[in-house]
CSV table of C-alpha atoms and ligand atoms in Angstrom, one decimal:
chain,number,residue,atom,x,y,z
A,28,MET,CA,0.1,14.0,24.3
A,29,THR,CA,2.9,12.4,22.3
A,30,TYR,CA,2.9,12.2,18.5
A,31,ALA,CA,4.7,10.4,15.8
A,32,LEU,CA,5.8,12.0,12.5
A,33,VAL,CA,5.4,9.6,9.6
A,34,LEU,CA,7.2,10.3,6.4
A,35,ASN,CA,6.7,8.7,3.0
A,36,SER,CA,9.2,10.2,0.5
A,37,GLY,CA,8.9,9.6,-3.2
A,38,SER,CA,11.1,10.7,-5.9
A,39,SER,CA,9.4,14.1,-6.4
A,40,SER,CA,7.0,14.1,-3.5
A,41,ILE,CA,6.9,13.7,0.4
A,42,LYS,CA,3.7,12.7,2.2
A,43,PHE,CA,3.8,13.1,5.9
A,44,GLN,CA,1.5,13.1,9.0
A,45,VAL,CA,1.8,14.0,12.6
A,46,LEU,CA,-0.5,11.7,14.6
A,47,ASP,CA,-1.3,10.2,17.8
A,48,PRO,CA,-0.1,6.5,17.6
A,49,THR,CA,-2.9,5.4,20.0
A,50,ALA,CA,-5.6,6.9,17.7
A,51,ASP,CA,-8.3,4.8,15.9
A,52,ALA,CA,-7.8,4.0,12.2
A,53,ASN,CA,-10.5,6.5,11.2
A,54,ASP,CA,-9.3,9.5,13.3
A,55,GLU,CA,-8.0,12.5,11.6
A,56,PRO,CA,-4.3,13.1,12.1
A,57,LEU,CA,-3.2,16.4,13.8
A,58,VAL,CA,-1.3,17.2,10.6
A,59,SER,CA,-1.2,15.7,7.1
A,60,GLY,CA,0.9,17.2,4.3
A,61,LEU,CA,1.8,16.7,0.7
A,62,VAL,CA,4.9,18.2,-1.0
A,63,GLU,CA,4.8,17.8,-4.7
A,64,GLN,CA,6.8,18.5,-7.8
A,65,ILE,CA,10.1,18.7,-5.9
A,66,GLY,CA,12.8,19.7,-8.3
A,67,GLU,CA,10.4,21.1,-10.9
A,68,PRO,CA,10.0,24.8,-11.8
A,69,GLN,CA,6.8,25.1,-9.7
A,70,GLY,CA,6.2,23.0,-6.6
A,71,SER,CA,3.4,22.8,-4.2
A,72,ILE,CA,2.8,22.1,-0.5
A,73,THR,CA,-0.6,21.3,0.9
A,74,ILE,CA,-0.9,21.0,4.6
A,75,LYS,CA,-4.0,20.1,6.6
A,76,ILE,CA,-3.8,21.2,10.2
A,77,ARG,CA,-6.7,20.1,12.5
A,78,GLY,CA,-9.0,19.9,9.4
A,79,GLU,CA,-7.9,23.3,8.0
A,80,LYS,CA,-6.0,23.4,4.7
A,81,TYR,CA,-3.0,25.6,3.8
A,82,SER,CA,-1.4,25.6,0.4
A,83,VAL,CA,1.7,27.3,-1.1
A,84,GLN,CA,2.9,27.2,-4.7
A,85,GLU,CA,6.6,27.8,-5.0
A,86,PRO,CA,9.7,26.1,-6.4
A,87,ILE,CA,11.0,23.4,-4.1
A,88,ALA,CA,14.6,22.6,-5.0
A,89,ASP,CA,14.8,19.3,-3.1
A,90,HIS,CA,13.5,17.1,-0.2
A,91,SER,CA,15.4,19.1,2.3
A,92,VAL,CA,13.7,22.4,1.2
A,93,GLY,CA,10.3,20.6,1.1
A,94,LEU,CA,10.6,19.3,4.5
A,95,GLU,CA,12.0,22.5,6.1
A,96,ARG,CA,9.4,24.6,4.4
A,97,SER,CA,6.5,22.3,5.5
A,98,PHE,CA,7.9,22.4,9.2
A,99,GLN,CA,7.9,26.2,9.0
A,100,ILE,CA,4.3,26.3,7.9
A,101,MET,CA,3.4,23.9,10.7
A,102,THR,CA,5.4,26.1,13.2
A,103,GLU,CA,3.5,29.2,12.0
A,104,HIS,CA,0.3,27.3,13.1
A,105,GLY,CA,1.7,26.1,16.4
A,106,VAL,CA,2.2,22.5,15.4
A,107,GLY,CA,5.8,22.5,14.3
A,108,PRO,CA,8.1,19.6,15.2
A,109,HIS,CA,9.3,21.6,18.2
A,110,ASP,CA,5.9,22.8,19.3
A,111,VAL,CA,4.4,19.3,19.8
A,112,ASP,CA,6.0,16.4,21.5
A,113,ILE,CA,7.2,13.9,18.8
A,114,SER,CA,8.6,10.7,20.2
A,115,ALA,CA,9.5,9.0,17.0
A,116,VAL,CA,9.9,9.6,13.2
A,117,GLY,CA,8.6,6.6,11.2
A,118,HIS,CA,9.9,6.3,7.7
A,119,ARG,CA,8.1,4.2,5.1
A,120,VAL,CA,10.7,2.3,3.1
A,121,VAL,CA,9.4,0.3,0.2
A,122,HIS,CA,12.1,-2.4,0.0
A,123,GLY,CA,13.8,-4.1,2.9
A,124,GLY,CA,15.4,-6.7,0.7
A,125,LYS,CA,16.4,-10.0,2.4
A,126,VAL,CA,18.0,-8.0,5.3
A,127,PHE,CA,15.1,-6.3,7.1
A,128,SER,CA,12.0,-8.1,8.2
A,129,GLU,CA,11.2,-6.0,11.2
A,130,PRO,CA,11.2,-2.2,11.7
A,131,GLU,CA,14.7,-0.9,12.4
A,132,LEU,CA,16.0,1.9,14.5
A,133,ILE,CA,17.9,4.1,12.1
A,134,ASN,CA,21.7,4.8,12.5
A,135,ASP,CA,24.3,5.6,9.8
A,136,GLN,CA,24.8,1.9,9.2
A,137,VAL,CA,21.1,1.2,8.7
A,138,VAL,CA,21.0,4.1,6.1
A,139,GLU,CA,23.9,2.4,4.2
A,140,MET,CA,22.2,-1.0,4.3
A,141,ILE,CA,19.0,0.6,2.8
A,142,ARG,CA,21.2,2.2,0.2
A,143,ASP,CA,22.7,-1.2,-0.6
A,144,ILE,CA,19.2,-2.5,-1.4
A,145,ILE,CA,18.7,0.3,-4.1
A,146,PRO,CA,19.4,-2.0,-7.0
A,147,LEU,CA,16.3,-4.1,-6.0
A,148,ALA,CA,14.0,-1.0,-5.9
A,149,PRO,CA,15.6,1.7,-8.1
A,150,LEU,CA,12.3,3.6,-8.4
A,151,HIS,CA,11.6,3.8,-4.6
A,152,ASN,CA,14.5,3.3,-2.2
A,153,PRO,CA,16.6,6.3,-3.4
A,154,ALA,CA,13.9,8.7,-2.4
A,155,ASN,CA,13.2,6.8,0.8
A,156,VAL,CA,17.0,7.3,1.6
A,157,ASP,CA,16.8,10.9,0.7
A,158,GLY,CA,13.9,11.4,3.1
A,159,ILE,CA,15.7,9.6,5.9
A,160,VAL,CA,18.9,11.7,5.5
A,161,VAL,CA,17.1,15.0,5.4
A,162,ALA,CA,14.8,14.2,8.3
A,163,ARG,CA,17.6,13.0,10.5
A,164,GLU,CA,19.5,16.2,9.7
A,165,ILE,CA,16.5,18.5,10.7
A,166,LEU,CA,15.4,16.4,13.7
A,167,PRO,CA,18.6,14.8,14.9
A,168,ASP,CA,17.4,14.4,18.6
A,169,ILE,CA,14.3,12.2,17.8
A,170,PRO,CA,14.7,8.5,17.2
A,171,HIS,CA,14.1,7.6,13.5
A,172,VAL,CA,12.6,4.2,12.5
A,173,ALA,CA,12.5,2.5,9.2
A,174,VAL,CA,9.3,0.5,8.4
A,175,PHE,CA,9.6,-1.8,5.4
A,176,ASP,CA,6.8,-2.5,3.0
A,177,THR,CA,8.2,-5.9,2.5
A,178,GLY,CA,8.8,-6.8,6.1
A,179,PHE,CA,5.6,-8.8,6.6
A,180,PHE,CA,6.4,-11.1,3.7
A,181,ALA,CA,10.1,-11.8,4.6
A,182,ASP,CA,9.3,-15.2,6.2
A,183,MET,CA,7.0,-16.5,3.4
A,184,PRO,CA,7.7,-20.3,2.6
A,185,PRO,CA,10.1,-20.8,-0.2
A,186,ALA,CA,7.5,-22.4,-2.5
A,187,ALA,CA,5.7,-19.0,-2.6
A,188,ALA,CA,8.7,-16.8,-2.4
A,189,LEU,CA,10.9,-18.3,-5.2
A,190,TYR,CA,10.4,-18.1,-8.9
A,191,ALA,CA,10.9,-21.1,-11.3
A,192,ILE,CA,13.8,-19.4,-13.0
A,193,ASN,CA,17.5,-20.4,-13.1
A,194,ALA,CA,18.4,-20.8,-9.5
A,195,LYS,CA,22.0,-19.5,-9.9
A,196,VAL,CA,20.9,-16.4,-11.7
A,197,ALA,CA,17.9,-15.8,-9.3
A,198,GLY,CA,20.3,-16.2,-6.3
A,199,GLU,CA,23.1,-13.9,-7.6
A,200,ASN,CA,20.6,-11.1,-8.4
A,201,GLY,CA,18.2,-11.2,-5.5
A,202,VAL,CA,15.4,-12.4,-7.7
A,203,ARG,CA,12.5,-13.7,-5.5
A,204,ARG,CA,9.0,-12.5,-4.4
A,205,TYR,CA,9.4,-9.9,-1.8
A,206,GLY,CA,5.8,-8.6,-1.7
A,207,PHE,CA,4.7,-5.1,-0.9
A,208,HIS,CA,2.0,-3.2,1.1
A,209,GLY,CA,3.1,-5.4,4.0
A,210,THR,CA,2.3,-2.8,6.6
A,211,SER,CA,-1.3,-2.6,5.4
A,212,HIS,CA,-1.6,-6.5,5.2
A,213,GLU,CA,-0.3,-6.9,8.7
A,214,PHE,CA,-2.4,-4.0,10.1
A,215,ILE,CA,-5.6,-5.5,8.7
A,216,SER,CA,-4.8,-9.2,9.4
A,217,GLN,CA,-4.1,-8.4,13.0
A,218,GLN,CA,-7.6,-6.8,13.5
A,219,VAL,CA,-9.5,-9.8,11.9
A,220,PRO,CA,-9.1,-12.4,14.8
A,221,ALA,CA,-10.9,-10.0,17.2
A,222,LEU,CA,-13.7,-9.4,14.8
A,223,LEU,CA,-14.1,-13.2,14.5
A,224,GLY,CA,-13.6,-13.7,18.2
A,225,LYS,CA,-10.8,-16.3,17.6
A,226,ASP,CA,-7.3,-16.9,18.7
A,227,PRO,CA,-5.0,-15.2,16.0
A,228,LYS,CA,-2.9,-18.3,15.8
A,229,SER,CA,-5.9,-20.4,14.5
A,230,VAL,CA,-7.0,-17.8,11.9
A,231,ASN,CA,-6.6,-18.4,8.1
A,232,GLN,CA,-7.5,-15.3,6.1
A,233,ILE,CA,-7.2,-13.5,2.9
A,234,VAL,CA,-6.5,-9.8,2.8
A,235,LEU,CA,-7.5,-7.8,-0.3
A,236,HIS,CA,-5.7,-4.4,-0.3
A,237,LEU,CA,-7.4,-2.7,-3.3
A,238,GLY,CA,-6.3,0.9,-3.7
A,239,ASN,CA,-4.6,2.5,-6.6
A,240,GLY,CA,-1.9,-0.1,-6.2
A,241,ALA,CA,-3.5,-3.4,-5.3
A,242,SER,CA,-2.3,-6.6,-3.7
A,243,CYS,CA,-3.6,-9.6,-1.8
A,244,SER,CA,-2.2,-11.9,0.7
A,245,ALA,CA,-2.9,-15.3,2.3
A,246,VAL,CA,-2.3,-15.2,6.0
A,247,GLN,CA,-2.1,-18.2,8.3
A,248,GLY,CA,-1.9,-17.7,12.1
A,249,GLY,CA,-0.6,-14.2,11.5
A,250,HIS,CA,2.1,-15.2,9.0
A,251,ALA,CA,1.9,-14.4,5.3
A,252,ILE,CA,2.1,-17.5,3.3
A,253,ASP,CA,1.7,-15.9,-0.1
A,254,THR,CA,1.1,-12.5,-1.7
A,255,SER,CA,0.3,-11.3,-5.1
A,256,MET,CA,3.1,-8.6,-5.6
A,257,GLY,CA,6.4,-10.0,-6.6
A,258,MET,CA,10.1,-8.9,-6.9
A,259,THR,CA,8.5,-5.5,-7.7
A,260,PRO,CA,5.2,-3.9,-7.1
A,261,LEU,CA,4.2,-4.5,-10.7
A,262,ALA,CA,3.0,-8.1,-10.3
A,263,GLY,CA,-0.3,-9.7,-9.3
A,264,LEU,CA,-3.6,-7.9,-9.4
A,265,VAL,CA,-4.7,-5.4,-12.1
A,266,MET,CA,-4.2,-1.9,-10.6
A,267,GLY,CA,-4.9,1.8,-11.4
A,268,THR,CA,-2.1,2.1,-13.8
A,269,ARG,CA,0.0,-1.1,-13.5
A,270,CYS,CA,-0.7,-4.3,-15.4
A,271,GLY,CA,-0.4,-6.9,-12.7
A,272,ASP,CA,0.6,-10.5,-13.9
A,273,ILE,CA,1.3,-10.8,-17.5
A,274,ASP,CA,3.1,-13.2,-19.7
A,275,PRO,CA,6.8,-12.2,-19.4
A,276,GLY,CA,7.2,-13.0,-23.1
A,277,ILE,CA,5.1,-9.9,-23.9
A,278,ILE,CA,8.1,-7.9,-22.8
A,279,PHE,CA,10.4,-9.6,-25.4
A,280,HIS,CA,7.7,-9.1,-28.0
A,281,LEU,CA,7.2,-5.4,-27.4
A,282,TYR,CA,11.1,-5.0,-27.3
A,283,ARG,CA,11.9,-7.0,-30.5
A,284,THR,CA,8.8,-6.5,-32.6
A,285,ALA,CA,7.2,-3.3,-31.5
A,286,GLY,CA,10.6,-1.6,-31.1
A,287,LEU,CA,10.0,-0.2,-27.7
A,288,SER,CA,12.9,0.4,-25.4
A,289,ILE,CA,13.2,-1.2,-22.0
A,290,ASP,CA,12.5,2.2,-20.4
A,291,GLU,CA,9.4,2.6,-22.6
A,292,ILE,CA,8.1,-0.8,-21.7
A,293,ASP,CA,8.8,0.0,-18.0
A,294,THR,CA,6.7,3.1,-18.3
A,295,LEU,CA,4.0,1.4,-20.4
A,296,LEU,CA,3.5,-1.4,-17.8
A,297,ASN,CA,3.8,0.7,-14.6
A,298,ARG,CA,2.1,3.9,-15.6
A,299,GLN,CA,0.0,3.5,-18.8
A,300,SER,CA,-1.6,0.1,-18.3
A,301,GLY,CA,-4.0,-1.4,-15.7
A,302,ILE,CA,-7.5,0.2,-15.4
A,303,LYS,CA,-6.3,3.5,-16.9
A,304,GLY,CA,-4.4,1.9,-19.8
A,305,MET,CA,-7.6,0.0,-20.8
A,306,SER,CA,-10.2,2.6,-20.1
A,307,GLY,CA,-8.6,6.1,-19.8
A,308,VAL,CA,-9.4,6.6,-16.1
A,309,ASN,CA,-8.0,5.0,-13.0
A,310,ASP,CA,-10.5,6.2,-10.4
A,311,PHE,CA,-13.2,3.6,-9.8
A,312,ARG,CA,-15.9,6.3,-9.3
A,313,GLU,CA,-15.3,7.6,-12.8
A,314,LEU,CA,-14.9,4.0,-14.2
A,315,ARG,CA,-18.3,3.1,-12.7
A,316,GLN,CA,-19.9,6.2,-14.2
A,317,MET,CA,-18.4,5.2,-17.6
A,318,ILE,CA,-19.9,1.7,-17.3
A,319,GLU,CA,-23.3,3.2,-16.5
A,320,ASP,CA,-23.0,5.4,-19.6
A,321,GLY,CA,-22.4,2.3,-21.7
A,322,ASP,CA,-18.6,2.7,-22.3
A,323,THR,CA,-17.4,-0.8,-23.5
A,324,ASP,CA,-13.7,-0.2,-22.8
A,325,ALA,CA,-14.6,0.7,-19.1
A,326,TRP,CA,-16.8,-2.5,-18.9
A,327,SER,CA,-14.0,-4.6,-20.3
A,328,ALA,CA,-11.3,-3.2,-18.0
A,329,TYR,CA,-13.6,-3.7,-15.0
A,330,ASN,CA,-14.2,-7.4,-15.9
A,331,ILE,CA,-10.5,-8.0,-16.4
A,332,TYR,CA,-9.9,-6.5,-13.0
A,333,ILE,CA,-12.6,-8.6,-11.3
A,334,HIS,CA,-11.5,-11.8,-13.1
A,335,GLN,CA,-7.9,-11.5,-11.9
A,336,LEU,CA,-9.1,-10.7,-8.4
A,337,ARG,CA,-11.2,-13.9,-8.3
A,338,ARG,CA,-8.3,-15.9,-9.7
A,339,TYR,CA,-6.2,-14.9,-6.7
A,340,ILE,CA,-9.0,-15.4,-4.2
A,341,GLY,CA,-9.5,-18.9,-5.5
A,342,SER,CA,-5.8,-19.8,-5.4
A,343,TYR,CA,-5.4,-18.5,-1.9
A,344,MET,CA,-8.4,-20.4,-0.7
A,345,ILE,CA,-6.7,-23.6,-1.9
A,346,ALA,CA,-3.3,-22.5,-0.6
A,347,LEU,CA,-4.9,-22.0,3.0
A,348,GLY,CA,-7.1,-25.0,2.8
A,349,ARG,CA,-9.6,-23.6,5.2
A,350,VAL,CA,-10.5,-19.8,5.2
A,351,ASP,CA,-12.1,-18.0,8.2
A,352,ALA,CA,-12.2,-14.5,6.7
A,353,ILE,CA,-11.8,-12.4,3.5
A,354,THR,CA,-11.2,-8.7,4.2
A,355,PHE,CA,-11.4,-5.8,1.8
A,356,THR,CA,-9.4,-2.7,2.4
A,357,ALA,CA,-7.9,0.5,0.9
A,358,GLY,CA,-9.6,3.1,-1.3
A,359,VAL,CA,-11.4,0.7,-3.7
A,360,GLY,CA,-11.9,-2.1,-1.2
A,361,GLU,CA,-13.4,0.2,1.4
A,362,ASN,CA,-15.6,2.3,-0.8
A,363,ALA,CA,-16.4,0.4,-4.1
A,364,LYS,CA,-19.3,-1.8,-2.9
A,365,PHE,CA,-19.8,-3.0,-6.5
A,366,VAL,CA,-16.2,-4.4,-6.5
A,367,ARG,CA,-16.9,-6.3,-3.3
A,368,GLU,CA,-20.2,-7.6,-4.6
A,369,ASP,CA,-18.8,-8.8,-8.0
A,370,ALA,CA,-15.6,-10.3,-6.4
A,371,MET,CA,-17.6,-12.4,-4.0
A,372,ALA,CA,-20.6,-13.2,-6.4
A,373,ASP,CA,-21.8,-16.8,-6.8
A,374,LEU,CA,-19.4,-18.4,-4.2
A,375,GLU,CA,-22.0,-19.9,-2.0
A,376,MET,CA,-20.7,-23.3,-2.8
A,377,TYR,CA,-17.4,-22.2,-1.0
A,378,GLY,CA,-19.2,-20.9,2.0
A,379,ILE,CA,-19.1,-17.2,0.9
A,380,LYS,CA,-22.3,-15.3,1.1
A,381,ILE,CA,-22.6,-11.5,0.9
A,382,ASP,CA,-25.4,-9.6,2.6
A,383,PRO,CA,-26.4,-6.9,0.1
A,384,GLU,CA,-27.7,-4.5,2.8
A,385,ARG,CA,-24.6,-4.8,4.9
A,386,ASN,CA,-22.5,-4.3,1.8
A,387,ASP,CA,-24.3,-1.1,1.1
A,388,LEU,CA,-23.5,0.6,4.3
A,389,PRO,CA,-21.0,3.6,4.0
A,390,ASN,CA,-17.4,3.1,5.0
A,391,ASP,CA,-17.4,3.7,8.7
A,392,GLY,CA,-14.9,1.5,10.6
A,393,PRO,CA,-14.4,-2.3,10.6
A,394,ARG,CA,-17.6,-4.1,9.7
A,395,GLU,CA,-18.9,-7.5,8.5
A,396,ILE,CA,-20.6,-7.7,5.1
A,397,SER,CA,-21.4,-11.4,4.9
A,398,THR,CA,-24.5,-13.1,6.0
A,399,ASP,CA,-24.9,-14.5,9.4
A,400,ASP,CA,-24.8,-18.1,7.9
A,401,SER,CA,-21.8,-17.4,5.7
A,402,ALA,CA,-19.1,-20.0,6.7
A,403,VAL,CA,-16.4,-17.6,5.5
A,404,LYS,CA,-16.8,-14.2,7.1
A,405,VAL,CA,-16.2,-11.3,4.8
A,406,PHE,CA,-15.2,-7.8,6.3
A,407,VAL,CA,-14.4,-4.4,5.3
A,408,VAL,CA,-11.6,-3.0,7.5
A,409,PRO,CA,-10.2,0.5,6.8
A,410,THR,CA,-6.4,0.5,6.5
A,411,ASN,CA,-4.2,3.3,7.7
A,412,GLU,CA,-0.6,2.7,6.8
A,413,GLU,CA,0.5,5.9,8.6
A,414,LEU,CA,-1.0,4.8,11.8
A,415,ALA,CA,0.6,1.4,11.5
A,416,ILE,CA,4.0,3.0,10.9
A,417,ALA,CA,3.5,5.5,13.8
A,418,GLN,CA,2.6,2.5,16.1
A,419,LYS,CA,5.6,0.5,15.0
A,420,ALA,CA,8.1,3.5,15.2
A,421,THR,CA,6.8,4.6,18.6
A,422,ALA,CA,7.1,1.0,20.0
A,423,LEU,CA,10.6,0.7,18.8
A,424,ALA,CA,11.7,4.1,19.9
A,425,LYS,CA,10.5,3.3,23.4
A,426,LYS,CA,12.7,0.3,23.7
B,524,ADP,P1,-3.2,4.5,-3.0
B,524,ADP,O1,-2.8,3.2,-3.6
B,524,ADP,O2,-2.9,5.7,-3.8
B,524,ADP,O3,-2.9,4.7,-1.5
B,524,ADP,P2,-6.0,4.4,-2.1
B,524,ADP,O4,-6.0,3.2,-1.3
B,524,ADP,O5,-6.1,5.8,-1.5
B,524,ADP,O6,-4.8,4.4,-3.2
B,524,ADP,O7,-7.2,4.3,-3.1
B,524,ADP,C1,-7.5,5.2,-4.2
B,524,ADP,C2,-8.5,4.7,-5.1
B,524,ADP,O8,-9.7,4.3,-4.4
B,524,ADP,C3,-9.0,5.7,-6.1
B,524,ADP,O9,-8.2,5.8,-7.3
B,524,ADP,C4,-10.4,5.2,-6.5
B,524,ADP,O10,-10.3,4.3,-7.5
B,524,ADP,C5,-10.8,4.5,-5.2
B,524,ADP,N1,-11.9,5.2,-4.4
B,524,ADP,C6,-11.8,6.1,-3.5
B,524,ADP,N2,-13.0,6.5,-3.0
B,524,ADP,C7,-13.9,5.8,-3.8
B,524,ADP,C8,-15.3,5.7,-3.7
B,524,ADP,N3,-16.1,6.5,-2.9
B,524,ADP,N4,-15.9,4.8,-4.6
B,524,ADP,C9,-15.2,4.0,-5.4
B,524,ADP,N5,-13.9,4.1,-5.4
B,524,ADP,C10,-13.2,4.9,-4.7
């Protein structure tokens, strides 16, 4: 059996999986690992191998140490990168800028090009580059492939991709809507035509990726025509800790009147806002419990979340003109039936009807949750970004 290694490097963490690229979305990977608190006094590595968990707590100086040490632990259990046949290493890269729309076989020049995009994604791309450099050093004989979170949205129509700000300033500074979570939106939207029994070219659909980060997209004939995240992943829907769309004037107000620095505002909007900033928790299970216990902040946060989600669904229905399917995915979308129910409530007039019993079924593979006579089909389809990256990396490495 051949496997793919998929790496997702953050500034102080590395997530990775060794998985069979031909597996189903719900299959357990052979190995999944998480290296955390890189560069801090105490780091941690947790690795799940064939369902069994192994953890170590020790200082991890940098990404290189984190990866070497993880591979060592995997080797001790017979699943190191030289024990199993790894045909490709897929790297999740957050920002592909205007340069990359497709996955790219990595060479030195590609690494430099990803480095050049750092100003557009200062929080994400530096760590992605670190991960690529380190992994290529450790595994020089395996093809490495970069898969971009923005790729699926690279050919959005200008009306959706451009902002109504000064064209010269926007052009000179790469200011446009890039969109993120593209690997998931593409992975999900490619499965929907088969569920509908329709030719992918004829399908108009809305994909709702609702996880800790959340985004939605309008997809026409397999091409994204709009998406909710913007130049950065801060825009669009209300998220776990991010605010989503707000009046940009709020930033000036907080800077001038409240005396917050730009960095403080950045942290406020990215990490201390969204559901957590309004209710104190960002997990929908806890939020639900708080609502049941009568917590008014939790109730208010939930309503703002649902209101914003419905706003986007409505606008994408108009943008698409005709909608064949709406699909929920990611942690909240796959598991929080109350979110699906409330997001789709009272839309019979638009041909959307949820079947409460179908919506109640546990998360177990792709399924329909609309009624048989619902003109717009509503689905839940589990996402698996690692699997999607593994498939893309393996396909490109084979060429
Ligand atoms: P990430 O953006 O980190 O990849 P996920 O897609 O894994 O996020 O989604 C994580 C979120 O999914 C959690 O914060 C939680 O709000 C939600 N979630 C997970 N399981 C459940 C569940 N059983 N019921 C309700 N919400 C859930």
